[in-house]
């Protein structure tokens, strides 16, 4: 038992210890076992869950979740041979795993009941999954859990009650018509057509209230436990573990990318999120981090090998194309992370630099729609031209703007993004000089041919098959590797430290001898160059460029808003953060078609929740972790009377 | 208007800093009014005065954070350009009255940032990581660790600056300033918020810095600290330098006494009691 003034280790439900453990393990096993049974009798539900003995779709998730719960419960208990799974021994890992299983099973059961109209559509397997996962959660709640002693904000703010009352009255009044007289006729449709809002608001408040109640009851917290020293493994075994973990990671990503229907993807997201939380709490992730820190090169190699293996494991070209597009998006997001995450410069038009690179490369690609149609430069030269063009634009935009402090850069880059798009639309020979073929863009960019390897054709290497999209995925992976290398090396260098210093306190940084303008311009220009490089590759991968690919905001990534969101969601200043953020932001809209019109709303809600619960992003660097969650603030007692600003100079 | 100036050091020592006729106006307010000040090699000079006297503003004029309305500032004979980073490059380093560390960087990283002007590695060498780059980076780290050690923060290298106790944050600011190999160090109230032991340690630190060959100009409210430390002290009241000289000159000056609310200098008696 770990005791401290702020946290305690106690169960939520007062169950006898062996009963709680039994329920957690048994529930997990039952949920896992249900995967081998039929959940519903008709094949109408996507994925066809009607078979005995062969799991499908959501059942696989129940199997994994249930097994993980049972194993974690045994590992947390200290079962020999499983300790590696739960080095911290915290019960929270079991609870999260159980909650993940519960979420998947109940989501599936409810979806079956709703979509097929009624509980009668459930087979015994479905019932078993529901009961088993519930049992696992109850059992986990009876285990000793790490909990806060204090209840945070037990009261709901009165303002929310007021909002609730107002919206209820408005809903009633608008529905019955009498409240309409209070609304000016001009904006009446705004109210009558959006009645849902007045329902959604109370629902949101109720959910919020429910969450507070639940949180006050559970008081789940995090106790930083020192992990016991790991059993020493020989070097090769450690490397083997790292490799195996990445192989599993590849499997997980592959499952997510190739989910065929929305329900499965939702289940996948739920389980991955909870399982990650579970492994974090159990200390398995911490242990893995120790390993990867010891074997940097192997880790990076394994990560890229896993990404490179992806196209070989896919039989469908569409999924490979998704993988390629994720890589494009992720690479650009990482480039933006130099500008936003390290130097703290808000660039709202980053996608324009991607566009500059793509257009520059497309113009010299030998496409018959290019004004220089006879000019067919080799691919590497085209990439360099794309990067150089973006660099020039970066300097031209940055040089006048970065001299100023404040938010000018955000406004100027936002404007530049729009100007770029409009200029590309207008340079069509009628509205302006002929360069870009206007809204039609430059299509039919010839396939890349490097050293006789034609990227446009499928290739076979013995048993391995690589299609056109696979070729381009590997090509894009090289670009990603370049950006990752640049980021990793620069972030931890004299110039990278200067960026962070500028971000932290520009005045102090200048007083330490840093030429703020120069250093910021370097960051901005480097960001632009990396985007240009990615853009040049992107133009060849997608085979066409057009102005509407480079918007500030659109439902499909990459656009400037999504890029920024990927960086913030994933974790500013880290390498894996934007990669993960980009993957999620690409997959979620692509997979959840039913979100369509509510996508931006959902996106906004997700960002708000993230800022509330994990402001450092999904993946936090050591620095961000401390930045946002460390409560040990030193006294800042000195009178603040010497804050010079440029205004005073 | 006459200012009493008593040179205690041998006048032969080279001047490091020569500020002449520095005026800083903010609209109608003249925060610094025609101040002359010279700091010579190997000296520790104090700058005292009531709150709002313009001491910090004077520092900001010296370091290029403010462009003085009138007057010139020379460092080792050359007029300083009014840009903070160029001033630091020339050889003047400073700390801030309200600590301005890079809060989310480690102590070591803070000091490494201080080395910025004395290192050259740019973007390309960082990307290529050649042997020259690695050597320079290793040397920087070595030097930064030395400085942390020197300021008594050897064990705190990997702590985030924001998590250090207040006194250590002040020390870290000094280590960071020293990292630029300055010829003159400006300290703005280095002991504000420190307890007596910490103040004593800070005194030792300032002496040690002087022994490194760095001239020091220090703003302070703690009279005991100032008179223990400084070869010379200048008094600033309402933007004007009214007195400059050694301990006796300053303590016995009527205008100084009146400036401090007509009461005898707070802390002087204490200083005499246990200092002698
Ligand atoms: N940027 C500024 N704009 C306007 N007034 C300022 C500015 N900086 C300082 N002052 C004023 O100058 C005077 C001197 O301030 P300061 O130098 O901070 O005094 P201190 O001697 O306590 O360090 C104060 O009256 C302050 O309000
Ligand atoms: Mg001051």
PDB file of C-alpha atoms in Angstrom, chain A residues 391 403 405 482 485-519 522-523 525-526 530 622-649, chain B residues 24 26 51-52 56 60 64-67 82-86 88-89 92-106 109-110 112-123 126-129 133-134 137 140-141 158 160-166 169-170 173 176-177 180 188-189 192:
ATOM      1  CA  UNK A 391      12.590  28.019 -48.516  1.00  0.00           C
ATOM      2  CA  UNK A 403      10.999  41.203 -36.659  1.00  0.00           C
ATOM      3  CA  UNK A 405       6.782  40.406 -31.590  1.00  0.00           C
ATOM      4  CA  UNK A 482      14.800  12.726 -43.445  1.00  0.00           C
ATOM      5  CA  UNK A 485      16.467  12.919 -38.500  1.00  0.00           C
ATOM      6  CA  UNK A 486      16.559  16.662 -39.015  1.00  0.00           C
ATOM      7  CA  UNK A 487      14.104  17.211 -36.180  1.00  0.00           C
ATOM      8  CA  UNK A 488      15.867  14.907 -33.732  1.00  0.00           C
ATOM      9  CA  UNK A 489      19.274  16.368 -34.406  1.00  0.00           C
ATOM     10  CA  UNK A 490      18.310  20.010 -34.466  1.00  0.00           C
ATOM     11  CA  UNK A 491      16.013  19.874 -31.440  1.00  0.00           C
ATOM     12  CA  UNK A 492      18.894  18.941 -29.205  1.00  0.00           C
ATOM     13  CA  UNK A 493      21.504  21.373 -30.495  1.00  0.00           C
ATOM     14  CA  UNK A 494      22.625  24.922 -29.955  1.00  0.00           C
ATOM     15  CA  UNK A 495      20.057  26.241 -32.377  1.00  0.00           C
ATOM     16  CA  UNK A 496      17.260  24.038 -31.030  1.00  0.00           C
ATOM     17  CA  UNK A 497      17.912  25.226 -27.488  1.00  0.00           C
ATOM     18  CA  UNK A 498      17.849  28.798 -28.730  1.00  0.00           C
ATOM     19  CA  UNK A 499      14.382  28.129 -30.200  1.00  0.00           C
ATOM     20  CA  UNK A 500      13.063  26.763 -26.969  1.00  0.00           C
ATOM     21  CA  UNK A 501      14.609  29.680 -25.079  1.00  0.00           C
ATOM     22  CA  UNK A 502      12.892  32.148 -27.404  1.00  0.00           C
ATOM     23  CA  UNK A 503       9.622  30.303 -26.909  1.00  0.00           C
ATOM     24  CA  UNK A 504      10.021  30.396 -23.145  1.00  0.00           C
ATOM     25  CA  UNK A 505      11.044  34.037 -22.740  1.00  0.00           C
ATOM     26  CA  UNK A 506      12.088  36.086 -25.700  1.00  0.00           C
ATOM     27  CA  UNK A 507      13.489  39.002 -23.679  1.00  0.00           C
ATOM     28  CA  UNK A 508      15.638  36.781 -21.513  1.00  0.00           C
ATOM     29  CA  UNK A 509      16.781  34.850 -24.570  1.00  0.00           C
ATOM     30  CA  UNK A 510      17.918  38.041 -26.265  1.00  0.00           C
ATOM     31  CA  UNK A 511      19.681  39.122 -23.099  1.00  0.00           C
ATOM     32  CA  UNK A 512      21.545  35.811 -23.230  1.00  0.00           C
ATOM     33  CA  UNK A 513      22.948  36.736 -26.613  1.00  0.00           C
ATOM     34  CA  UNK A 514      20.425  35.122 -28.922  1.00  0.00           C
ATOM     35  CA  UNK A 515      19.521  37.070 -32.010  1.00  0.00           C
ATOM     36  CA  UNK A 516      15.809  36.415 -31.806  1.00  0.00           C
ATOM     37  CA  UNK A 517      14.965  37.462 -35.327  1.00  0.00           C
ATOM     38  CA  UNK A 518      17.697  35.394 -36.888  1.00  0.00           C
ATOM     39  CA  UNK A 519      16.948  32.288 -34.908  1.00  0.00           C
ATOM     40  CA  UNK A 522      15.925  29.912 -39.293  1.00  0.00           C
ATOM     41  CA  UNK A 523      13.145  27.942 -37.611  1.00  0.00           C
ATOM     42  CA  UNK A 525      12.638  28.725 -43.023  1.00  0.00           C
ATOM     43  CA  UNK A 526      13.560  25.214 -41.933  1.00  0.00           C
ATOM     44  CA  UNK A 530      10.736  20.544 -44.789  1.00  0.00           C
ATOM     45  CA  UNK A 622       9.713  14.696 -20.484  1.00  0.00           C
ATOM     46  CA  UNK A 623       9.644  18.468 -20.526  1.00  0.00           C
ATOM     47  CA  UNK A 624       5.952  18.842 -21.411  1.00  0.00           C
ATOM     48  CA  UNK A 625       4.980  16.246 -18.864  1.00  0.00           C
ATOM     49  CA  UNK A 626       6.577  18.313 -16.136  1.00  0.00           C
ATOM     50  CA  UNK A 627       5.378  21.553 -17.665  1.00  0.00           C
ATOM     51  CA  UNK A 628       1.699  20.744 -17.378  1.00  0.00           C
ATOM     52  CA  UNK A 629       1.344  18.403 -14.478  1.00  0.00           C
ATOM     53  CA  UNK A 630       3.960  19.399 -11.977  1.00  0.00           C
ATOM     54  CA  UNK A 631       2.379  21.141  -9.044  1.00  0.00           C
ATOM     55  CA  UNK A 632       5.574  21.949  -7.189  1.00  0.00           C
ATOM     56  CA  UNK A 633       5.672  25.545  -8.300  1.00  0.00           C
ATOM     57  CA  UNK A 634       8.449  27.542  -6.729  1.00  0.00           C
ATOM     58  CA  UNK A 635       7.549  30.861  -5.215  1.00  0.00           C
ATOM     59  CA  UNK A 636       7.658  33.717  -7.668  1.00  0.00           C
ATOM     60  CA  UNK A 637       7.728  36.368  -5.037  1.00  0.00           C
ATOM     61  CA  UNK A 638       9.905  39.112  -6.444  1.00  0.00           C
ATOM     62  CA  UNK A 639       8.123  42.288  -7.481  1.00  0.00           C
ATOM     63  CA  UNK A 640       7.750  42.240 -11.221  1.00  0.00           C
ATOM     64  CA  UNK A 641       8.889  45.686 -12.038  1.00  0.00           C
ATOM     65  CA  UNK A 642      11.360  45.157 -14.799  1.00  0.00           C
ATOM     66  CA  UNK A 643       9.473  43.699 -17.664  1.00  0.00           C
ATOM     67  CA  UNK A 644      10.813  45.513 -20.647  1.00  0.00           C
ATOM     68  CA  UNK A 645       8.996  45.083 -23.887  1.00  0.00           C
ATOM     69  CA  UNK A 646       9.937  46.228 -27.305  1.00  0.00           C
ATOM     70  CA  UNK A 647       7.278  48.896 -26.932  1.00  0.00           C
ATOM     71  CA  UNK A 648       9.483  50.599 -24.422  1.00  0.00           C
ATOM     72  CA  UNK A 649      12.542  50.541 -26.634  1.00  0.00           C
TER      73      UNK A 649
ATOM     74  CA  UNK B  24      15.728  57.529 -20.214  1.00  0.00           C
ATOM     75  CA  UNK B  26       8.996  57.442 -20.780  1.00  0.00           C
ATOM     76  CA  UNK B  51      12.122  51.609  -5.168  1.00  0.00           C
ATOM     77  CA  UNK B  52      11.327  53.257  -8.446  1.00  0.00           C
ATOM     78  CA  UNK B  56      16.513  48.568 -13.244  1.00  0.00           C
ATOM     79  CA  UNK B  60      18.007  47.998 -19.219  1.00  0.00           C
ATOM     80  CA  UNK B  64      20.201  47.335 -24.870  1.00  0.00           C
ATOM     81  CA  UNK B  65      16.736  46.340 -23.711  1.00  0.00           C
ATOM     82  CA  UNK B  66      15.923  50.045 -23.762  1.00  0.00           C
ATOM     83  CA  UNK B  67      17.445  52.548 -26.137  1.00  0.00           C
ATOM     84  CA  UNK B  82      21.486  49.081 -28.561  1.00  0.00           C
ATOM     85  CA  UNK B  83      20.622  45.431 -29.177  1.00  0.00           C
ATOM     86  CA  UNK B  84      20.546  43.037 -26.236  1.00  0.00           C
ATOM     87  CA  UNK B  85      22.208  40.166 -28.035  1.00  0.00           C
ATOM     88  CA  UNK B  86      25.026  42.372 -29.327  1.00  0.00           C
ATOM     89  CA  UNK B  88      25.909  40.234 -24.516  1.00  0.00           C
ATOM     90  CA  UNK B  89      28.206  39.304 -27.345  1.00  0.00           C
ATOM     91  CA  UNK B  92      28.084  42.330 -20.654  1.00  0.00           C
ATOM     92  CA  UNK B  93      25.861  39.703 -19.048  1.00  0.00           C
ATOM     93  CA  UNK B  94      22.986  40.276 -16.681  1.00  0.00           C
ATOM     94  CA  UNK B  95      20.443  38.728 -14.369  1.00  0.00           C
ATOM     95  CA  UNK B  96      16.897  39.902 -13.839  1.00  0.00           C
ATOM     96  CA  UNK B  97      15.208  41.279 -10.758  1.00  0.00           C
ATOM     97  CA  UNK B  98      12.160  39.088 -11.330  1.00  0.00           C
ATOM     98  CA  UNK B  99      13.817  35.817 -12.243  1.00  0.00           C
ATOM     99  CA  UNK B 100      13.566  35.136 -15.943  1.00  0.00           C
ATOM    100  CA  UNK B 101      14.875  31.650 -16.397  1.00  0.00           C
ATOM    101  CA  UNK B 102      13.754  29.382 -19.189  1.00  0.00           C
ATOM    102  CA  UNK B 103      11.399  27.695 -16.798  1.00  0.00           C
ATOM    103  CA  UNK B 104      10.779  24.515 -18.746  1.00  0.00           C
ATOM    104  CA  UNK B 105      14.372  23.828 -19.624  1.00  0.00           C
ATOM    105  CA  UNK B 106      16.743  22.010 -17.306  1.00  0.00           C
ATOM    106  CA  UNK B 109      20.082  23.647 -20.750  1.00  0.00           C
ATOM    107  CA  UNK B 110      19.647  27.111 -19.291  1.00  0.00           C
ATOM    108  CA  UNK B 112      23.922  26.035 -22.387  1.00  0.00           C
ATOM    109  CA  UNK B 113      21.656  28.751 -23.784  1.00  0.00           C
ATOM    110  CA  UNK B 114      23.929  31.228 -22.041  1.00  0.00           C
ATOM    111  CA  UNK B 115      26.826  29.845 -24.118  1.00  0.00           C
ATOM    112  CA  UNK B 116      25.027  30.810 -27.304  1.00  0.00           C
ATOM    113  CA  UNK B 117      27.219  33.751 -28.241  1.00  0.00           C
ATOM    114  CA  UNK B 118      30.444  31.910 -27.545  1.00  0.00           C
ATOM    115  CA  UNK B 119      29.620  29.010 -29.831  1.00  0.00           C
ATOM    116  CA  UNK B 120      28.990  29.011 -33.545  1.00  0.00           C
ATOM    117  CA  UNK B 121      27.444  25.699 -34.526  1.00  0.00           C
ATOM    118  CA  UNK B 122      24.585  26.476 -36.859  1.00  0.00           C
ATOM    119  CA  UNK B 123      21.766  24.520 -38.388  1.00  0.00           C
ATOM    120  CA  UNK B 126      23.675  20.337 -36.122  1.00  0.00           C
ATOM    121  CA  UNK B 127      22.065  18.266 -38.874  1.00  0.00           C
ATOM    122  CA  UNK B 128      25.299  16.757 -40.131  1.00  0.00           C
ATOM    123  CA  UNK B 129      26.798  16.181 -36.658  1.00  0.00           C
ATOM    124  CA  UNK B 133      30.140  19.761 -33.937  1.00  0.00           C
ATOM    125  CA  UNK B 134      30.420  16.966 -31.418  1.00  0.00           C
ATOM    126  CA  UNK B 137      28.868  20.441 -28.065  1.00  0.00           C
ATOM    127  CA  UNK B 140      29.853  23.498 -24.122  1.00  0.00           C
ATOM    128  CA  UNK B 141      28.397  20.866 -21.842  1.00  0.00           C
ATOM    129  CA  UNK B 158      18.956  17.862 -14.853  1.00  0.00           C
ATOM    130  CA  UNK B 160      13.791  21.793 -14.580  1.00  0.00           C
ATOM    131  CA  UNK B 161      14.541  25.415 -13.760  1.00  0.00           C
ATOM    132  CA  UNK B 162      11.008  25.966 -12.519  1.00  0.00           C
ATOM    133  CA  UNK B 163      11.329  23.211  -9.950  1.00  0.00           C
ATOM    134  CA  UNK B 164      14.380  24.701  -8.263  1.00  0.00           C
ATOM    135  CA  UNK B 165      13.936  26.548  -4.990  1.00  0.00           C
ATOM    136  CA  UNK B 166      13.965  30.304  -5.224  1.00  0.00           C
ATOM    137  CA  UNK B 169      16.929  29.925  -9.321  1.00  0.00           C
ATOM    138  CA  UNK B 170      18.840  33.115  -8.572  1.00  0.00           C
ATOM    139  CA  UNK B 173      20.523  32.983 -13.406  1.00  0.00           C
ATOM    140  CA  UNK B 176      23.576  31.309 -17.090  1.00  0.00           C
ATOM    141  CA  UNK B 177      24.907  34.873 -17.295  1.00  0.00           C
ATOM    142  CA  UNK B 180      28.632  34.008 -21.983  1.00  0.00           C
ATOM    143  CA  UNK B 188      19.711  43.080 -10.368  1.00  0.00           C
ATOM    144  CA  UNK B 189      18.828  42.449  -6.726  1.00  0.00           C
ATOM    145  CA  UNK B 192      15.872  39.478  -3.116  1.00  0.00           C
TER     146      UNK B 192
END
